[in-house]
PDB file of C-alpha atoms in Angstrom:
ATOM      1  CA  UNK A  62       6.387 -21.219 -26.192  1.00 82.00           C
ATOM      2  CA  UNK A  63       6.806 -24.693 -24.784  1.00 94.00           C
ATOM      3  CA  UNK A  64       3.556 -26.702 -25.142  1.00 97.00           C
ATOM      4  CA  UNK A  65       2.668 -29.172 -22.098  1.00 98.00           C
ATOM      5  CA  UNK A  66       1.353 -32.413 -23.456  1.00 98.00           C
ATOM      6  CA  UNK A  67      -0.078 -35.533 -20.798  1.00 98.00           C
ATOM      7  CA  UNK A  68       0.733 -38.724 -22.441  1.00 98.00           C
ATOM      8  CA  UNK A  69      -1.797 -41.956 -21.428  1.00 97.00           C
ATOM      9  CA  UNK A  70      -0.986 -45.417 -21.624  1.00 95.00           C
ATOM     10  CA  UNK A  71       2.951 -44.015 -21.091  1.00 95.00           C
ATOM     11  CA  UNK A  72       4.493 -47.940 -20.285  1.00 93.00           C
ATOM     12  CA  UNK A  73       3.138 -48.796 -23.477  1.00 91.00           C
ATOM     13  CA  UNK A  74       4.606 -49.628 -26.975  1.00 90.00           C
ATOM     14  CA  UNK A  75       3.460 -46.445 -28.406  1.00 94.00           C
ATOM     15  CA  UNK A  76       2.875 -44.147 -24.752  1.00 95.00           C
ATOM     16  CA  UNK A  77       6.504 -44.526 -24.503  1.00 95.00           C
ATOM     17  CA  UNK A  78       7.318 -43.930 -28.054  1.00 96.00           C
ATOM     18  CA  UNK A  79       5.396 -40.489 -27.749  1.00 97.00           C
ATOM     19  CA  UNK A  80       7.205 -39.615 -24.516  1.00 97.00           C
ATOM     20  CA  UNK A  81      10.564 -40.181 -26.430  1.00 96.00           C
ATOM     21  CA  UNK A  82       9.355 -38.103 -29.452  1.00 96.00           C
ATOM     22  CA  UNK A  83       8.585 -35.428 -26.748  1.00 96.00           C
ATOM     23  CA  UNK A  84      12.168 -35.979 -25.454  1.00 93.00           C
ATOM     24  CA  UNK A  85      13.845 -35.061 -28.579  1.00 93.00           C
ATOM     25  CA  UNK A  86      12.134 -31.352 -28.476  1.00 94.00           C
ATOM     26  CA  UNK A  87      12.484 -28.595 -27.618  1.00 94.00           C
ATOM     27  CA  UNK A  88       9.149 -26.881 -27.866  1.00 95.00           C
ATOM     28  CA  UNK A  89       7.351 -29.729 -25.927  1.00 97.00           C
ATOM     29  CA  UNK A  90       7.390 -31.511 -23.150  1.00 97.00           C
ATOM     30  CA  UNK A  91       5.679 -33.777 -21.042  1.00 97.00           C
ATOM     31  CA  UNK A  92       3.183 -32.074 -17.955  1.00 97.00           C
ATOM     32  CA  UNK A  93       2.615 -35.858 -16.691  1.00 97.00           C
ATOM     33  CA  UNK A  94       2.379 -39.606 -17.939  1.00 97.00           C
ATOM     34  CA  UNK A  95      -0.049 -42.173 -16.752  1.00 96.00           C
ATOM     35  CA  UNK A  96      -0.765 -45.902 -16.871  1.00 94.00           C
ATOM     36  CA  UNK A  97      -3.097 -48.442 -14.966  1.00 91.00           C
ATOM     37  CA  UNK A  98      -0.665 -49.984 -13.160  1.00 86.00           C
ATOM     38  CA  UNK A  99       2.543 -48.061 -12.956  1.00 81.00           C
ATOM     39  CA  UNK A 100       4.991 -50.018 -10.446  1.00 77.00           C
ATOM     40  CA  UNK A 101       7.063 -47.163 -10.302  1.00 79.00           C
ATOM     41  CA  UNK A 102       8.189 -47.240 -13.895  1.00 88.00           C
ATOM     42  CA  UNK A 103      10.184 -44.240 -15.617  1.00 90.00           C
ATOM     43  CA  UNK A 104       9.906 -44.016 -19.182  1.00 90.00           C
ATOM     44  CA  UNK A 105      12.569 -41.708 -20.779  1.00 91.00           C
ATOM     45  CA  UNK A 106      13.162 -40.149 -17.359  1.00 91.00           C
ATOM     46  CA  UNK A 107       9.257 -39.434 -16.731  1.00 93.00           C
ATOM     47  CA  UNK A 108       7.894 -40.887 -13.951  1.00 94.00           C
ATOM     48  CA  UNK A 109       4.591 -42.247 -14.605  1.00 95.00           C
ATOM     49  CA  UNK A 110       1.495 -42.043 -12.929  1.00 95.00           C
ATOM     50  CA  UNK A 111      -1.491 -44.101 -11.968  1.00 95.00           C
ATOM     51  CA  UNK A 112      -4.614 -43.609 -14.033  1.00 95.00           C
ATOM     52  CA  UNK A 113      -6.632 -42.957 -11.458  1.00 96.00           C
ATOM     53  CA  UNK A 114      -5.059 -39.445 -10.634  1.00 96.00           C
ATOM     54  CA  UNK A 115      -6.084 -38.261 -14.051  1.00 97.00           C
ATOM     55  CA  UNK A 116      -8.601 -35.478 -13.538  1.00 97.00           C
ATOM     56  CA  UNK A 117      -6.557 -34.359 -11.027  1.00 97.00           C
ATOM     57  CA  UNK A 118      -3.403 -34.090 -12.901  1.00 97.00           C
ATOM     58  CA  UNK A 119      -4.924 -32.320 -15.455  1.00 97.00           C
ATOM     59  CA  UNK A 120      -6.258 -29.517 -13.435  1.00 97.00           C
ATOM     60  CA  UNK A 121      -2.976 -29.488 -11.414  1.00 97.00           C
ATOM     61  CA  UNK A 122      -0.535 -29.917 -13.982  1.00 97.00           C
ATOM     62  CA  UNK A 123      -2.217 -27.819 -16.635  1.00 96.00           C
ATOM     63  CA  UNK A 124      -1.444 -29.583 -20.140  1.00 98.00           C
ATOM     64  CA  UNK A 125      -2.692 -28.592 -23.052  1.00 98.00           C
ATOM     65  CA  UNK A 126      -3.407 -31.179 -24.957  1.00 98.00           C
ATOM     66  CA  UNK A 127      -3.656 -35.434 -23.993  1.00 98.00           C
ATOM     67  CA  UNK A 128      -2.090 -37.266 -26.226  1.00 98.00           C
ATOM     68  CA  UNK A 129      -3.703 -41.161 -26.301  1.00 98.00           C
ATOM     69  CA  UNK A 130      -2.766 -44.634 -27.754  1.00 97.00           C
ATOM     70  CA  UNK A 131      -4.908 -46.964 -25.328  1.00 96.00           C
ATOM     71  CA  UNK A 132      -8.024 -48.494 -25.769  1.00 94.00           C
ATOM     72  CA  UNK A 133     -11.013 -47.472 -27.010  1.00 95.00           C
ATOM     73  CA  UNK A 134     -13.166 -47.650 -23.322  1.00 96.00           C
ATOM     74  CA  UNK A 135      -9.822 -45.846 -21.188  1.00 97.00           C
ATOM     75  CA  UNK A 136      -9.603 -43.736 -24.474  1.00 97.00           C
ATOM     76  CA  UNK A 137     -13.326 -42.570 -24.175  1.00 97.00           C
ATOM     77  CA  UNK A 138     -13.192 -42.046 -20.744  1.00 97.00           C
ATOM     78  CA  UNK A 139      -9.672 -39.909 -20.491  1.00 98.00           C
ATOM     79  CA  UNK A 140     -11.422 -37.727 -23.692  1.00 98.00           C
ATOM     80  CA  UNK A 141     -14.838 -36.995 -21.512  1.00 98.00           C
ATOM     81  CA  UNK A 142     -11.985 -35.976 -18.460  1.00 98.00           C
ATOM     82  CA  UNK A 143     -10.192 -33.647 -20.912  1.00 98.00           C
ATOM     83  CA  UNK A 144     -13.493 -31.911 -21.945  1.00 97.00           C
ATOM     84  CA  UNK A 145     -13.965 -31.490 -18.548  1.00 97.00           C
ATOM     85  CA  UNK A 146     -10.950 -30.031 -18.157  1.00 97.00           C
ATOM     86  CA  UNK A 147     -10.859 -27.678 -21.297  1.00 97.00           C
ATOM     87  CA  UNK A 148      -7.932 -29.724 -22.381  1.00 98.00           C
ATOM     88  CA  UNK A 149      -7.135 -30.409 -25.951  1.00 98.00           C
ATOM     89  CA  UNK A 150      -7.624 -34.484 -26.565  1.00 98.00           C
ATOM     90  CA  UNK A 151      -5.300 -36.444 -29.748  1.00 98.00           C
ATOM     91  CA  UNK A 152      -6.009 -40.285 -29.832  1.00 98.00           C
ATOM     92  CA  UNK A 153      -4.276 -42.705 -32.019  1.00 96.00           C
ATOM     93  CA  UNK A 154      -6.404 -45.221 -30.828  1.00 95.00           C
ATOM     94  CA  UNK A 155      -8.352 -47.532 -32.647  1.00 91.00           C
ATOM     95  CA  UNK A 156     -11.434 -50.226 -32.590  1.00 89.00           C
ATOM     96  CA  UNK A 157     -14.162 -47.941 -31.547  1.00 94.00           C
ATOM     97  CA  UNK A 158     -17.509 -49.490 -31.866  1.00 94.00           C
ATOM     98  CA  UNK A 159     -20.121 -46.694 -33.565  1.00 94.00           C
ATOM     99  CA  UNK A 160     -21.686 -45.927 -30.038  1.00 97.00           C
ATOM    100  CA  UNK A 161     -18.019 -44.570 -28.700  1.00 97.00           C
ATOM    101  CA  UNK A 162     -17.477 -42.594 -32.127  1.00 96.00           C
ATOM    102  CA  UNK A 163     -20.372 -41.031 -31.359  1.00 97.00           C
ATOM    103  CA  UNK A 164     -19.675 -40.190 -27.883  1.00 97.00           C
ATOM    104  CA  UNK A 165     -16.012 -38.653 -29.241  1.00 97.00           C
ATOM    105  CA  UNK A 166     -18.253 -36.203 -31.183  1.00 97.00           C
ATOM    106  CA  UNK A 167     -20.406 -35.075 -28.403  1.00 97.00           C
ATOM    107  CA  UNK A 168     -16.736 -34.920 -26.604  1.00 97.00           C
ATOM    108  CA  UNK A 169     -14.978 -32.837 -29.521  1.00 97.00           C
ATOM    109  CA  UNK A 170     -18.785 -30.127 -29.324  1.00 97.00           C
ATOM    110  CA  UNK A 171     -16.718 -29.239 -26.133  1.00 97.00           C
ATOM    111  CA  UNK A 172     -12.963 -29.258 -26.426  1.00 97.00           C
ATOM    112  CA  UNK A 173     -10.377 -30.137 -29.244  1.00 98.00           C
ATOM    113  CA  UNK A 174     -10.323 -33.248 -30.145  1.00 98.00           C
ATOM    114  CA  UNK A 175      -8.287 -34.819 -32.902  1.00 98.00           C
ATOM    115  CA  UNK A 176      -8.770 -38.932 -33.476  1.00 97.00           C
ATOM    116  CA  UNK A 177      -6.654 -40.869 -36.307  1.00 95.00           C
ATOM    117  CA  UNK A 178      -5.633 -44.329 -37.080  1.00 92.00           C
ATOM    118  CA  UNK A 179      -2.328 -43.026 -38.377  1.00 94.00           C
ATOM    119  CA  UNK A 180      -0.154 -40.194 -37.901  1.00 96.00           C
ATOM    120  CA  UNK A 181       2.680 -41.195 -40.457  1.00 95.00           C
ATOM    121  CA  UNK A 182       2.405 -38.690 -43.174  1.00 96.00           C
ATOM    122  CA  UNK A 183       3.235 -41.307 -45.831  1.00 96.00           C
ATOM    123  CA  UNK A 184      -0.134 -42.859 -44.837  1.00 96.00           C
ATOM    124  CA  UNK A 185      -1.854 -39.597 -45.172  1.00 95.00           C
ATOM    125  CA  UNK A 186      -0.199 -39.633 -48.523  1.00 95.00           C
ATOM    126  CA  UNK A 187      -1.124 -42.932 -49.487  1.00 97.00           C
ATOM    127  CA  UNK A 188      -4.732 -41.954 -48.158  1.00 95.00           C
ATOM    128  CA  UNK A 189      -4.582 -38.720 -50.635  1.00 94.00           C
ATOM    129  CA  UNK A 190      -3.600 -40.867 -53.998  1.00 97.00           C
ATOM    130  CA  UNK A 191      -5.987 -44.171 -54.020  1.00 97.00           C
ATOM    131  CA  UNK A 192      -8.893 -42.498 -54.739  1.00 96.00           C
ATOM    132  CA  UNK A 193      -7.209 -40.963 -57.890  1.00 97.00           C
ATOM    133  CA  UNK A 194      -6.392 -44.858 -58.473  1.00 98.00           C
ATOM    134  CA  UNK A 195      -9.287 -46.091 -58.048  1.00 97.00           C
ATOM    135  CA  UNK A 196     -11.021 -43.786 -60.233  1.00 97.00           C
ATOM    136  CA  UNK A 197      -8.649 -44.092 -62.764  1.00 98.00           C
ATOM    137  CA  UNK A 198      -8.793 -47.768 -62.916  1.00 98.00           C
ATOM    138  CA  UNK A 199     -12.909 -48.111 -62.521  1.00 96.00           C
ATOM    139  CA  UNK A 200     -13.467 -52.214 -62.701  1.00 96.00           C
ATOM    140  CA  UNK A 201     -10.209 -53.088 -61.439  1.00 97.00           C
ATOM    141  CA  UNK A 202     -10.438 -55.708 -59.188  1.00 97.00           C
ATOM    142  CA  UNK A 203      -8.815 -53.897 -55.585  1.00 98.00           C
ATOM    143  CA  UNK A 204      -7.453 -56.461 -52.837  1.00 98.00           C
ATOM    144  CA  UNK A 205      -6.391 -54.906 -49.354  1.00 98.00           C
ATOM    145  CA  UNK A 206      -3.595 -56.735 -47.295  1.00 98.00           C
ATOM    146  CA  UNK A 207      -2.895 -55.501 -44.082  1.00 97.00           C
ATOM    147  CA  UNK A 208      -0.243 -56.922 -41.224  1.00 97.00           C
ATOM    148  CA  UNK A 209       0.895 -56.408 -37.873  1.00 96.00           C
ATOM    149  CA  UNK A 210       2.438 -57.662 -35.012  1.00 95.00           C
ATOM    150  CA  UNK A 211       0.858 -60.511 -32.859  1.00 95.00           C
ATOM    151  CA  UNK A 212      -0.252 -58.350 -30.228  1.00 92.00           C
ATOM    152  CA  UNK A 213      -2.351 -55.607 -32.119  1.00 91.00           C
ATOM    153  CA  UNK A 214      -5.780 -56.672 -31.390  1.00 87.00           C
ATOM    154  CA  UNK A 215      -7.816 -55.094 -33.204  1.00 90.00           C
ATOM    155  CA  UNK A 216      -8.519 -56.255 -37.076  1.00 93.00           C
ATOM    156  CA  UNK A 217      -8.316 -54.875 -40.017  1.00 95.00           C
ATOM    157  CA  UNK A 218      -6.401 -52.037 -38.420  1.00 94.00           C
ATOM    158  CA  UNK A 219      -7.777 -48.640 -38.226  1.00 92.00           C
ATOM    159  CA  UNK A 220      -5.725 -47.561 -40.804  1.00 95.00           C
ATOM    160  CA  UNK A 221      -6.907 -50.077 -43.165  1.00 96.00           C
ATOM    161  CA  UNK A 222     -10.846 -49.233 -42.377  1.00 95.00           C
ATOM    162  CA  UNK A 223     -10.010 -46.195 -43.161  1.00 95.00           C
ATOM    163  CA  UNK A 224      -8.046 -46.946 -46.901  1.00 97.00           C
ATOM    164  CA  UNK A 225     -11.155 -48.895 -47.426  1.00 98.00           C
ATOM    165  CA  UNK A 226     -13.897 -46.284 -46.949  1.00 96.00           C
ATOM    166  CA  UNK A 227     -11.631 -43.996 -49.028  1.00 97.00           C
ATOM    167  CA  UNK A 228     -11.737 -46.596 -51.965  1.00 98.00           C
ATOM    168  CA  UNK A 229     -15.481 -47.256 -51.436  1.00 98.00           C
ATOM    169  CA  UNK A 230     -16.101 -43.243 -51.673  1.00 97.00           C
ATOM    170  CA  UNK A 231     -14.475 -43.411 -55.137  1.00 97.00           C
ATOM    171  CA  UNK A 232     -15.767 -46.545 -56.892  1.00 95.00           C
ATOM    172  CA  UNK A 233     -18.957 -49.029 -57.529  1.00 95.00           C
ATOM    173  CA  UNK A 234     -18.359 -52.325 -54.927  1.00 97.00           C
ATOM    174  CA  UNK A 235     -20.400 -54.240 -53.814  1.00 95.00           C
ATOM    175  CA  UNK A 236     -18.787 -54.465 -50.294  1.00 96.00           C
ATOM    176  CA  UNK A 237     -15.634 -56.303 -48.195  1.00 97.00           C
ATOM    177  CA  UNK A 238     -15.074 -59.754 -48.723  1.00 96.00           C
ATOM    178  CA  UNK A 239     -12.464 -60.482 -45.286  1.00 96.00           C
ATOM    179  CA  UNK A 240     -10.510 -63.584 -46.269  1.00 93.00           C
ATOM    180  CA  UNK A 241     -11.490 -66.539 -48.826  1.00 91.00           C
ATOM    181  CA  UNK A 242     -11.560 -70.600 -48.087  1.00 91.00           C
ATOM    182  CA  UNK A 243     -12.674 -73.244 -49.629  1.00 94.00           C
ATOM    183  CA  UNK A 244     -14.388 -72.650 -52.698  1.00 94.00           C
ATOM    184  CA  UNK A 245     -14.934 -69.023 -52.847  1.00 91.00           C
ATOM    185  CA  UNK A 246     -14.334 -67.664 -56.564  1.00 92.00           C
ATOM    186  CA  UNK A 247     -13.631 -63.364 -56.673  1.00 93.00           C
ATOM    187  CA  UNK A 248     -17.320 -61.992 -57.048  1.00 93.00           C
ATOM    188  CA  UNK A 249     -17.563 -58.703 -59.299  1.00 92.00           C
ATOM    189  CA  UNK A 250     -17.208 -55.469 -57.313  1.00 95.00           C
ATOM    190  CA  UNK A 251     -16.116 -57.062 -53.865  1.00 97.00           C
ATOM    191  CA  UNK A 252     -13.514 -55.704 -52.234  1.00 98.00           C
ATOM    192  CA  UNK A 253     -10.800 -58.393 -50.206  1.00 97.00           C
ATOM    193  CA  UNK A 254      -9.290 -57.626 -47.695  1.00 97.00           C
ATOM    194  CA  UNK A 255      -6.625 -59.678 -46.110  1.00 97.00           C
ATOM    195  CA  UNK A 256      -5.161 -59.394 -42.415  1.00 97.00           C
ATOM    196  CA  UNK A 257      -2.056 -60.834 -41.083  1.00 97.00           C
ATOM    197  CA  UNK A 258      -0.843 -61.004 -37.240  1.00 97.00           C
ATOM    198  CA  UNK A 259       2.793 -62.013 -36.792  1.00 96.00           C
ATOM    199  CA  UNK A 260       6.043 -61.122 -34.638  1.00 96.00           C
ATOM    200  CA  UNK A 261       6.618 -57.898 -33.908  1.00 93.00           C
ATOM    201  CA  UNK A 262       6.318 -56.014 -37.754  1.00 94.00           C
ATOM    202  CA  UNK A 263       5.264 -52.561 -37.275  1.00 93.00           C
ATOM    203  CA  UNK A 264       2.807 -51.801 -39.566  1.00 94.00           C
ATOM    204  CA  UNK A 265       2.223 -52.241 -43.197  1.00 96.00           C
ATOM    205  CA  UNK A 266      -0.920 -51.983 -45.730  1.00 98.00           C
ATOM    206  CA  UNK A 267      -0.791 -52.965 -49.878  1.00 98.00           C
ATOM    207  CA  UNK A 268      -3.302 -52.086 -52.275  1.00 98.00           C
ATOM    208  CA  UNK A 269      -3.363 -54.512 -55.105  1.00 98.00           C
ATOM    209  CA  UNK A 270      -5.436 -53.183 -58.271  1.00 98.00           C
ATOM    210  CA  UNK A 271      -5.339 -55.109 -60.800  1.00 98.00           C
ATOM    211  CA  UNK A 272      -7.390 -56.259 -64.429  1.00 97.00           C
ATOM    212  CA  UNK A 273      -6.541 -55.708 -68.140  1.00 96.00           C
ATOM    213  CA  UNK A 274      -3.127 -57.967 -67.568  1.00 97.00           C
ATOM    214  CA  UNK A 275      -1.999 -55.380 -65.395  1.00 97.00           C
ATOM    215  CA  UNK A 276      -1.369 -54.546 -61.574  1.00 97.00           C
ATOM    216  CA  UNK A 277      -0.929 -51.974 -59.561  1.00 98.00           C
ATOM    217  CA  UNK A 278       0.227 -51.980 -55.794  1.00 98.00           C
ATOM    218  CA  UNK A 279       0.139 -48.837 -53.730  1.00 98.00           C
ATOM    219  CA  UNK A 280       2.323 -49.756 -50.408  1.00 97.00           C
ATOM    220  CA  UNK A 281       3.177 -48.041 -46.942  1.00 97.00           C
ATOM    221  CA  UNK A 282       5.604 -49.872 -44.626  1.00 96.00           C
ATOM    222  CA  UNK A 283       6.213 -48.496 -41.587  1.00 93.00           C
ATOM    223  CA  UNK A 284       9.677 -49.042 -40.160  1.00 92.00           C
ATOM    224  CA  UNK A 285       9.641 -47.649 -36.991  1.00 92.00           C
ATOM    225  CA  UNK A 286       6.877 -46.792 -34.387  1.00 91.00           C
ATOM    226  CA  UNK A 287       8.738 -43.531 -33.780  1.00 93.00           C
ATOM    227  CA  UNK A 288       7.264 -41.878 -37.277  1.00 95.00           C
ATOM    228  CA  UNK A 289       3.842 -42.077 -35.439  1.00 95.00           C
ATOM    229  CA  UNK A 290       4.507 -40.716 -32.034  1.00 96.00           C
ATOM    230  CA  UNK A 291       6.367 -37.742 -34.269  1.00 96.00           C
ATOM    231  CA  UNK A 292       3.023 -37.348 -35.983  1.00 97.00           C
ATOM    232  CA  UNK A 293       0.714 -37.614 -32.730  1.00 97.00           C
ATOM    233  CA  UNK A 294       3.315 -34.891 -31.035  1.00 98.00           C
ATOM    234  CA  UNK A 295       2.863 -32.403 -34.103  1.00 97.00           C
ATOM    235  CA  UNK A 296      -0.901 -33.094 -33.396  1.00 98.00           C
ATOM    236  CA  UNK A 297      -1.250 -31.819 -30.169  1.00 98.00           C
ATOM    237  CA  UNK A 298       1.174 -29.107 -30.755  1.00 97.00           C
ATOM    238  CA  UNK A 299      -1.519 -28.037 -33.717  1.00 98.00           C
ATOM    239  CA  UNK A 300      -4.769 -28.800 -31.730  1.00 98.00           C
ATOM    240  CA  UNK A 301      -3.585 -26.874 -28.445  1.00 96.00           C
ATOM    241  CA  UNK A 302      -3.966 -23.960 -30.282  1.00 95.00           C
ATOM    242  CA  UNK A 303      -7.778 -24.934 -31.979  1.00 97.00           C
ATOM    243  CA  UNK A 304     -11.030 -24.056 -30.748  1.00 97.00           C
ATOM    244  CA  UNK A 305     -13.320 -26.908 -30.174  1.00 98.00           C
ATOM    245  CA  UNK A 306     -14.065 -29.254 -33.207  1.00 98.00           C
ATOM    246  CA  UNK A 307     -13.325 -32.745 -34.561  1.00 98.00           C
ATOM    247  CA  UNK A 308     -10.155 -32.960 -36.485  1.00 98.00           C
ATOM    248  CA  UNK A 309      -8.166 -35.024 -38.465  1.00 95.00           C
ATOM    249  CA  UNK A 310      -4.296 -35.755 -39.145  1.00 96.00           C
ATOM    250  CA  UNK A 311      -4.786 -34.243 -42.633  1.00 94.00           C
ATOM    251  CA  UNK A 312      -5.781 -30.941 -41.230  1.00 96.00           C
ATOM    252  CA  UNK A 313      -2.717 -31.055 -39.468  1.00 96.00           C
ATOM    253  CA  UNK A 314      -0.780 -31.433 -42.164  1.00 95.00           C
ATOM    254  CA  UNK A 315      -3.012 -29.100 -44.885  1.00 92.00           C
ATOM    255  CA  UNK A 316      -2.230 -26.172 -42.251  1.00 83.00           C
TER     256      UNK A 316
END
């Protein structure tokens, strides 16, 4: 059975990665693809759509699930449309303030709704093994370095936020200490955490832990933007078939 995805923000550095992905199956494929300001545009021989048609094009077009990489207002308001619609919701978008996470989980009482900051499954992987690490090497010092390219705009990444709160869940810190000038020795149990914007790198986040003359550095490097539109695709093929609930890449992948 072919599964009917929308795709948002389709003009996009990741919409039209996602529409590609959707190109190269054959068990998907793409009910309609939107963007603010179209002009017109095809991406990967989809025409795309204004934004403003949305609720209609869901009821008319009949996807069943959204698939999102946007903004965290547009992503908010296309999720509330979807529940509307009974239509399953995946957003890869990040930089939600705690008031919009909150409104996703009134969103997901209704309709399917899966949010990540990464659908690479070496992330997921890297997610998986640092708390081991951590655990293993209680005292280490633990420095996070993130970097991205010049246009990402939200910082640290969602991905890293989320390495983070897995480290704090399986240690004794004190809390995040986001860059260092000037005089500003290491204090005991901080956590650093280091953010670069440059060029056009994809995406790539180091753990350094390291004490006792020794170091280790856990390290995902994304090569491609495609590896995440793959992920997001396998998402909504796995959430059109859920009942209402939040989810998470890693019950995507633990099915």
């Amino acid at each position: 059975m072919t599964v009917r995805v929308g795709v948002t923000g389709a003009t996009g550095r990741m919409g039209a990665e996602v529409i590609a992905a959707v190109a190269d199956r054959d068990d998907v494929e793409v009910a309609f693809a939107v963007n603010r300001d179209p002009n017109g545009e095809e991406v990967s021989g989809v025409s795309v759509e204004s934004a403003d048609a949305f609720e209609e094009l869901l009821l008319e077009r009949e996807p069943a699930a959204v698939i999102d990489f946007t903004g965290p207002e547009s992503a908010l308001g296309y999720a509330r449309a979807c529940a509307d619609a009974d239509v399953a919701f995946v957003t890869g978008t990040t930089g939600f303030e705690d008031d919009e996470l909150e409104a996703l989980e009134e969103v997901s009482e209704t309709t399917p709704l899966l949010r990540a900051p990464n659908f690479a499954r070496g992330v997921q992987a890297l997610v998986n093994v640092v708390g081991d690490a951590v655990q293993d090497l209680a005292g280490y010092d633990v420095e996070l370095v993130e970097t991205h390219h010049n246009a990402k705009r939200d910082a640290p990444s969602g991905t890293a936020n989320r390495l983070l709160s897995e480290i704090e869940a399986n240690g004794d810190f004190s809390g995040r200490k986001h860059g260092r000038e000037g005089f500003d020795p290491r204090e005991e149990g901080e956590i650093g955490v280091h953010v670069l914007r440059a060029g056009n790198v994809t995406g790539e986040h180091e753990i350094v832990i390291a004490d006792n003359h020794e170091e280790v550095r856990l390290t995902h490097r994304a090569e491609d933007r495609g590896v995440f539109a793959a992920g997001a695709v396998d998402s909504a093929v796995w959430l059109a078939e859920r009942g209402p609930g939040s989810y998470d890449f890693a019950d995507v992948l633990a099915d």
